[in-house]
Amino acid sequence: MVVRYGFGCAALTALALGKAAVIVGTEVLLLSTSLLSIIVIASTPDLYDVIGCYFMSLSMADLLTSLLIIPLSVYSTLNPNWRFMGESFRDNSFLCKCAAYTQIALFCSTVYTFAWICIDRRSALPN
C-alpha cells in the first residue's frame, strides 16, 4: 500500500534502492574526505595562510553539502511523492525549496572560492 504523503514498501523498487545506495556511498565519501580535509588544514600550521582559508571554505561547503543536501536526495529518490510545488507544509514544498536554495548557495560559494583562488594565484605570478 502506497501512502500519499509518505512511502510504503510497494514504492521501493530495485532501481530506487540502487540509486539510493549510490547516493549514500557518495555521501559517505564526501563526508569523510571533507572532515579529513578540515582536520588536516586545522592541524597544519603551514596552511594558516590565504590558500588554507580557501581550502577550508571549500571543505566546509562540501561538509554542509554532505550533511544538508545529500540526505534529502536520498529521501527524494525513495519517495516518489516528493513535490516541489505546493501550498502547504504537508507536501514538502517548503523543505524542497529550502534544499534547492541551499544547494545553489553552496555551489555558488564553491565557484566563487575557485575564482578567488585563480585571482590569488594570478596575482602571485611575477610580471
Short mmCIF file of N, CA and C in Angstrom, two decimals:
data_model
loop_
_atom_site.label_atom_id
_atom_site.label_comp_id
_atom_site.label_asym_id
_atom_site.label_seq_id
_atom_site.Cartn_x
_atom_site.Cartn_y
_atom_site.Cartn_z
N MET A 1 0.84 -1.18 0.00
CA MET A 1 0.00 0.00 0.00
C MET A 1 0.88 1.24 0.00
N VAL A 2 0.70 2.09 -0.96
CA VAL A 2 1.47 3.32 -1.05
C VAL A 2 0.71 4.42 -0.33
N VAL A 3 1.37 5.08 0.59
CA VAL A 3 0.77 6.16 1.37
C VAL A 3 0.98 7.46 0.60
N ARG A 4 0.02 8.35 0.66
CA ARG A 4 0.08 9.56 -0.15
C ARG A 4 1.23 10.48 0.24
N TYR A 5 1.43 10.78 1.51
CA TYR A 5 2.46 11.71 1.93
C TYR A 5 3.67 11.01 2.54
N GLY A 6 3.84 9.79 2.30
CA GLY A 6 5.00 9.04 2.75
C GLY A 6 5.28 8.01 1.70
N PHE A 7 5.97 6.98 2.08
CA PHE A 7 6.17 5.91 1.13
C PHE A 7 6.11 4.59 1.85
N GLY A 8 5.55 3.62 1.16
CA GLY A 8 5.44 2.29 1.70
C GLY A 8 6.41 1.36 1.00
N CYS A 9 6.35 0.10 1.34
CA CYS A 9 7.27 -0.87 0.76
C CYS A 9 7.01 -1.08 -0.73
N ALA A 10 5.81 -0.87 -1.19
CA ALA A 10 5.50 -1.08 -2.60
C ALA A 10 6.18 -0.04 -3.49
N ALA A 11 6.47 1.12 -2.94
CA ALA A 11 7.10 2.17 -3.73
C ALA A 11 8.61 1.97 -3.87
N LEU A 12 9.18 1.11 -3.05
CA LEU A 12 10.62 0.89 -3.09
C LEU A 12 10.94 -0.16 -4.15
N THR A 13 11.43 0.29 -5.26
CA THR A 13 11.81 -0.62 -6.33
C THR A 13 13.31 -0.85 -6.27
N ALA A 14 13.76 -1.83 -7.03
CA ALA A 14 15.19 -2.13 -7.07
C ALA A 14 15.97 -0.95 -7.66
N LEU A 15 15.38 -0.27 -8.62
CA LEU A 15 16.04 0.89 -9.22
C LEU A 15 16.20 2.02 -8.20
N ALA A 16 15.14 2.29 -7.44
CA ALA A 16 15.20 3.34 -6.42
C ALA A 16 16.20 2.99 -5.33
N LEU A 17 16.23 1.73 -4.91
CA LEU A 17 17.19 1.32 -3.89
C LEU A 17 18.62 1.38 -4.42
N GLY A 18 18.82 1.04 -5.69
CA GLY A 18 20.15 1.15 -6.29
C GLY A 18 20.62 2.58 -6.36
N LYS A 19 19.73 3.49 -6.77
CA LYS A 19 20.07 4.91 -6.80
C LYS A 19 20.39 5.43 -5.41
N ALA A 20 19.59 5.02 -4.43
CA ALA A 20 19.82 5.45 -3.05
C ALA A 20 21.16 4.94 -2.53
N ALA A 21 21.52 3.71 -2.90
CA ALA A 21 22.81 3.15 -2.45
C ALA A 21 23.98 3.94 -3.04
N VAL A 22 23.87 4.34 -4.30
CA VAL A 22 24.93 5.15 -4.92
C VAL A 22 25.02 6.52 -4.24
N ILE A 23 23.88 7.11 -3.93
CA ILE A 23 23.87 8.42 -3.27
C ILE A 23 24.45 8.32 -1.88
N VAL A 24 24.10 7.27 -1.13
CA VAL A 24 24.64 7.09 0.22
C VAL A 24 26.15 6.86 0.16
N GLY A 25 26.61 6.09 -0.81
CA GLY A 25 28.05 5.89 -0.97
C GLY A 25 28.78 7.19 -1.25
N THR A 26 28.18 8.02 -2.09
CA THR A 26 28.75 9.34 -2.38
C THR A 26 28.76 10.20 -1.13
N GLU A 27 27.70 10.12 -0.34
CA GLU A 27 27.64 10.92 0.88
C GLU A 27 28.72 10.51 1.87
N VAL A 28 28.91 9.22 2.04
CA VAL A 28 29.94 8.75 2.97
C VAL A 28 31.32 9.20 2.50
N LEU A 29 31.58 9.09 1.22
CA LEU A 29 32.86 9.52 0.66
C LEU A 29 33.06 11.02 0.82
N LEU A 30 32.05 11.81 0.52
CA LEU A 30 32.14 13.27 0.64
C LEU A 30 32.29 13.70 2.09
N LEU A 31 31.55 13.08 2.98
CA LEU A 31 31.63 13.42 4.40
C LEU A 31 33.01 13.10 4.96
N SER A 32 33.53 11.92 4.65
CA SER A 32 34.83 11.53 5.20
C SER A 32 35.96 12.39 4.63
N THR A 33 35.94 12.67 3.34
CA THR A 33 37.02 13.49 2.77
C THR A 33 36.96 14.94 3.23
N SER A 34 35.76 15.48 3.40
CA SER A 34 35.68 16.87 3.87
C SER A 34 36.11 16.98 5.33
N LEU A 35 35.72 16.01 6.16
CA LEU A 35 36.18 16.03 7.55
C LEU A 35 37.69 15.84 7.64
N LEU A 36 38.24 14.96 6.83
CA LEU A 36 39.69 14.76 6.80
C LEU A 36 40.41 16.03 6.35
N SER A 37 39.88 16.69 5.35
CA SER A 37 40.49 17.94 4.88
C SER A 37 40.45 19.02 5.95
N ILE A 38 39.33 19.13 6.64
CA ILE A 38 39.21 20.14 7.69
C ILE A 38 40.20 19.86 8.82
N ILE A 39 40.32 18.61 9.20
CA ILE A 39 41.27 18.24 10.26
C ILE A 39 42.70 18.54 9.84
N VAL A 40 43.06 18.19 8.62
CA VAL A 40 44.43 18.43 8.15
C VAL A 40 44.72 19.93 8.06
N ILE A 41 43.80 20.69 7.52
CA ILE A 41 44.02 22.13 7.39
C ILE A 41 44.11 22.79 8.75
N ALA A 42 43.26 22.38 9.69
CA ALA A 42 43.27 22.99 11.03
C ALA A 42 44.50 22.60 11.84
N SER A 43 45.09 21.45 11.56
CA SER A 43 46.22 20.99 12.37
C SER A 43 47.58 21.25 11.73
N THR A 44 47.62 21.84 10.55
CA THR A 44 48.88 22.11 9.87
C THR A 44 49.16 23.60 9.89
N PRO A 45 50.18 24.03 10.64
CA PRO A 45 50.46 25.47 10.71
C PRO A 45 50.89 26.09 9.38
N ASP A 46 51.43 25.30 8.47
CA ASP A 46 51.83 25.85 7.17
C ASP A 46 50.63 26.27 6.33
N LEU A 47 49.44 25.77 6.66
CA LEU A 47 48.23 26.12 5.90
C LEU A 47 47.44 27.25 6.54
N TYR A 48 48.06 27.99 7.45
CA TYR A 48 47.39 29.14 8.06
C TYR A 48 47.63 30.39 7.22
N ASP A 49 47.37 30.31 5.95
CA ASP A 49 47.51 31.45 5.07
C ASP A 49 46.25 31.58 4.23
N VAL A 50 46.31 32.39 3.20
CA VAL A 50 45.13 32.67 2.38
C VAL A 50 44.64 31.40 1.68
N ILE A 51 45.55 30.65 1.12
CA ILE A 51 45.16 29.42 0.41
C ILE A 51 44.55 28.42 1.39
N GLY A 52 45.06 28.35 2.59
CA GLY A 52 44.47 27.47 3.60
C GLY A 52 43.04 27.88 3.93
N CYS A 53 42.80 29.19 3.97
CA CYS A 53 41.43 29.67 4.20
C CYS A 53 40.52 29.30 3.03
N TYR A 54 41.03 29.39 1.82
CA TYR A 54 40.25 28.99 0.66
C TYR A 54 39.93 27.50 0.71
N PHE A 55 40.94 26.70 1.05
CA PHE A 55 40.71 25.26 1.14
C PHE A 55 39.73 24.91 2.26
N MET A 56 39.79 25.65 3.36
CA MET A 56 38.85 25.43 4.46
C MET A 56 37.43 25.79 4.01
N SER A 57 37.30 26.85 3.23
CA SER A 57 35.99 27.23 2.70
C SER A 57 35.43 26.14 1.80
N LEU A 58 36.26 25.59 0.93
CA LEU A 58 35.81 24.51 0.05
C LEU A 58 35.42 23.27 0.85
N SER A 59 36.20 22.95 1.87
CA SER A 59 35.89 21.78 2.69
C SER A 59 34.61 21.97 3.49
N MET A 60 34.38 23.19 3.98
CA MET A 60 33.15 23.45 4.72
C MET A 60 31.92 23.38 3.81
N ALA A 61 32.06 23.87 2.58
CA ALA A 61 30.95 23.77 1.64
C ALA A 61 30.65 22.31 1.32
N ASP A 62 31.69 21.49 1.16
CA ASP A 62 31.48 20.06 0.93
C ASP A 62 30.84 19.39 2.14
N LEU A 63 31.28 19.77 3.33
CA LEU A 63 30.69 19.20 4.55
C LEU A 63 29.22 19.55 4.67
N LEU A 64 28.88 20.80 4.43
CA LEU A 64 27.48 21.21 4.50
C LEU A 64 26.64 20.54 3.42
N THR A 65 27.22 20.33 2.26
CA THR A 65 26.51 19.61 1.20
C THR A 65 26.22 18.18 1.62
N SER A 66 27.21 17.54 2.23
CA SER A 66 27.00 16.15 2.65
C SER A 66 26.03 16.03 3.81
N LEU A 67 25.91 17.06 4.61
CA LEU A 67 25.00 16.99 5.77
C LEU A 67 23.59 17.50 5.47
N LEU A 68 23.46 18.47 4.56
CA LEU A 68 22.16 19.09 4.33
C LEU A 68 21.49 18.69 3.02
N ILE A 69 22.26 18.48 1.98
CA ILE A 69 21.69 18.26 0.66
C ILE A 69 21.52 16.78 0.34
N ILE A 70 22.55 16.00 0.56
CA ILE A 70 22.52 14.61 0.12
C ILE A 70 21.48 13.76 0.87
N PRO A 71 21.26 13.94 2.18
CA PRO A 71 20.18 13.16 2.81
C PRO A 71 18.79 13.43 2.20
N LEU A 72 18.55 14.66 1.79
CA LEU A 72 17.28 14.96 1.13
C LEU A 72 17.22 14.34 -0.27
N SER A 73 18.38 14.17 -0.90
CA SER A 73 18.41 13.49 -2.19
C SER A 73 18.05 12.02 -2.04
N VAL A 74 18.52 11.41 -0.96
CA VAL A 74 18.15 10.01 -0.70
C VAL A 74 16.65 9.91 -0.47
N TYR A 75 16.10 10.82 0.31
CA TYR A 75 14.67 10.80 0.59
C TYR A 75 13.85 11.00 -0.69
N SER A 76 14.28 11.95 -1.52
CA SER A 76 13.52 12.19 -2.74
C SER A 76 13.66 11.04 -3.73
N THR A 77 14.74 10.29 -3.65
CA THR A 77 14.90 9.11 -4.51
C THR A 77 13.96 8.00 -4.06
N LEU A 78 13.82 7.83 -2.76
CA LEU A 78 13.00 6.75 -2.24
C LEU A 78 11.51 7.09 -2.21
N ASN A 79 11.18 8.37 -2.18
CA ASN A 79 9.78 8.78 -2.09
C ASN A 79 9.32 9.36 -3.43
N PRO A 80 8.49 8.64 -4.15
CA PRO A 80 8.04 9.17 -5.45
C PRO A 80 7.04 10.32 -5.32
N ASN A 81 6.53 10.59 -4.13
CA ASN A 81 5.56 11.66 -3.94
C ASN A 81 6.20 12.99 -3.53
N TRP A 82 7.50 13.10 -3.66
CA TRP A 82 8.20 14.34 -3.33
C TRP A 82 7.74 15.42 -4.29
N ARG A 83 7.27 16.55 -3.75
CA ARG A 83 6.70 17.61 -4.57
C ARG A 83 7.47 18.90 -4.35
N PHE A 84 7.75 19.56 -5.44
CA PHE A 84 8.40 20.87 -5.35
C PHE A 84 7.37 21.98 -5.23
N MET A 85 6.30 21.89 -5.98
CA MET A 85 5.28 22.92 -5.95
C MET A 85 4.19 22.54 -4.96
N GLY A 86 3.66 23.51 -4.27
CA GLY A 86 2.57 23.24 -3.35
C GLY A 86 2.31 24.42 -2.44
N GLU A 87 1.23 24.35 -1.75
CA GLU A 87 0.80 25.44 -0.89
C GLU A 87 1.06 25.16 0.59
N SER A 88 1.04 23.90 0.98
CA SER A 88 1.09 23.59 2.41
C SER A 88 2.43 22.96 2.78
N PHE A 89 2.62 22.80 4.08
CA PHE A 89 3.83 22.15 4.58
C PHE A 89 3.73 20.63 4.47
N ARG A 90 2.54 20.09 4.24
CA ARG A 90 2.36 18.64 4.16
C ARG A 90 2.96 18.05 2.90
N ASP A 91 3.07 18.84 1.85
CA ASP A 91 3.57 18.29 0.60
C ASP A 91 5.07 18.51 0.40
N ASN A 92 5.80 18.89 1.44
CA ASN A 92 7.25 19.04 1.43
C ASN A 92 7.76 20.14 0.52
N SER A 93 6.89 21.02 0.04
CA SER A 93 7.36 22.04 -0.90
C SER A 93 8.31 23.02 -0.23
N PHE A 94 8.05 23.39 1.02
CA PHE A 94 8.93 24.33 1.72
C PHE A 94 10.30 23.71 1.94
N LEU A 95 10.35 22.46 2.37
CA LEU A 95 11.62 21.77 2.59
C LEU A 95 12.38 21.60 1.28
N CYS A 96 11.67 21.28 0.24
CA CYS A 96 12.30 21.09 -1.07
C CYS A 96 12.86 22.41 -1.60
N LYS A 97 12.13 23.50 -1.42
CA LYS A 97 12.61 24.80 -1.87
C LYS A 97 13.81 25.26 -1.05
N CYS A 98 13.80 24.98 0.26
CA CYS A 98 14.96 25.32 1.09
C CYS A 98 16.18 24.50 0.68
N ALA A 99 15.98 23.23 0.37
CA ALA A 99 17.08 22.39 -0.08
C ALA A 99 17.64 22.88 -1.41
N ALA A 100 16.78 23.29 -2.32
CA ALA A 100 17.24 23.81 -3.61
C ALA A 100 18.02 25.10 -3.42
N TYR A 101 17.53 25.99 -2.55
CA TYR A 101 18.24 27.24 -2.28
C TYR A 101 19.61 26.97 -1.66
N THR A 102 19.65 26.06 -0.69
CA THR A 102 20.91 25.74 -0.03
C THR A 102 21.91 25.12 -1.00
N GLN A 103 21.42 24.26 -1.87
CA GLN A 103 22.29 23.63 -2.85
C GLN A 103 22.89 24.68 -3.80
N ILE A 104 22.08 25.61 -4.25
CA ILE A 104 22.58 26.66 -5.15
C ILE A 104 23.55 27.57 -4.42
N ALA A 105 23.26 27.92 -3.16
CA ALA A 105 24.14 28.80 -2.40
C ALA A 105 25.50 28.13 -2.15
N LEU A 106 25.50 26.85 -1.82
CA LEU A 106 26.77 26.14 -1.60
C LEU A 106 27.55 26.00 -2.90
N PHE A 107 26.85 25.76 -4.00
CA PHE A 107 27.52 25.68 -5.29
C PHE A 107 28.16 27.01 -5.67
N CYS A 108 27.43 28.10 -5.48
CA CYS A 108 27.97 29.43 -5.77
C CYS A 108 29.17 29.75 -4.88
N SER A 109 29.11 29.35 -3.63
CA SER A 109 30.24 29.54 -2.72
C SER A 109 31.47 28.81 -3.23
N THR A 110 31.29 27.60 -3.71
CA THR A 110 32.41 26.83 -4.24
C THR A 110 32.97 27.48 -5.50
N VAL A 111 32.11 27.91 -6.40
CA VAL A 111 32.57 28.54 -7.65
C VAL A 111 33.31 29.84 -7.36
N TYR A 112 32.78 30.66 -6.45
CA TYR A 112 33.45 31.92 -6.11
C TYR A 112 34.78 31.66 -5.42
N THR A 113 34.85 30.64 -4.59
CA THR A 113 36.12 30.31 -3.94
C THR A 113 37.16 29.90 -4.97
N PHE A 114 36.77 29.08 -5.95
CA PHE A 114 37.71 28.73 -7.02
C PHE A 114 38.13 29.96 -7.82
N ALA A 115 37.21 30.88 -8.04
CA ALA A 115 37.56 32.10 -8.77
C ALA A 115 38.57 32.94 -7.99
N TRP A 116 38.38 33.06 -6.68
CA TRP A 116 39.32 33.82 -5.88
C TRP A 116 40.67 33.14 -5.77
N ILE A 117 40.68 31.80 -5.78
CA ILE A 117 41.97 31.09 -5.81
C ILE A 117 42.70 31.41 -7.11
N CYS A 118 41.97 31.42 -8.23
CA CYS A 118 42.60 31.76 -9.51
C CYS A 118 43.13 33.19 -9.51
N ILE A 119 42.36 34.12 -8.98
CA ILE A 119 42.82 35.51 -8.90
C ILE A 119 44.04 35.64 -8.00
N ASP A 120 44.03 34.93 -6.88
CA ASP A 120 45.16 34.99 -5.95
C ASP A 120 46.42 34.40 -6.58
N ARG A 121 46.27 33.30 -7.27
CA ARG A 121 47.43 32.66 -7.92
C ARG A 121 47.93 33.52 -9.07
N ARG A 122 47.05 34.16 -9.79
CA ARG A 122 47.44 35.03 -10.91
C ARG A 122 48.20 36.24 -10.38
N SER A 123 47.75 36.80 -9.28
CA SER A 123 48.43 37.96 -8.72
C SER A 123 49.78 37.59 -8.11
N ALA A 124 49.99 36.32 -7.79
CA ALA A 124 51.26 35.88 -7.20
C ALA A 124 52.33 35.64 -8.26
N LEU A 125 51.93 35.55 -9.52
CA LEU A 125 52.90 35.34 -10.60
C LEU A 125 53.70 36.63 -10.84
N PRO A 126 54.98 36.47 -11.12
CA PRO A 126 55.76 37.69 -11.44
C PRO A 126 55.39 38.23 -12.81
N ASN A 127 55.46 39.51 -12.96
CA ASN A 127 55.09 40.15 -14.22
C ASN A 127 56.18 40.03 -15.26
#
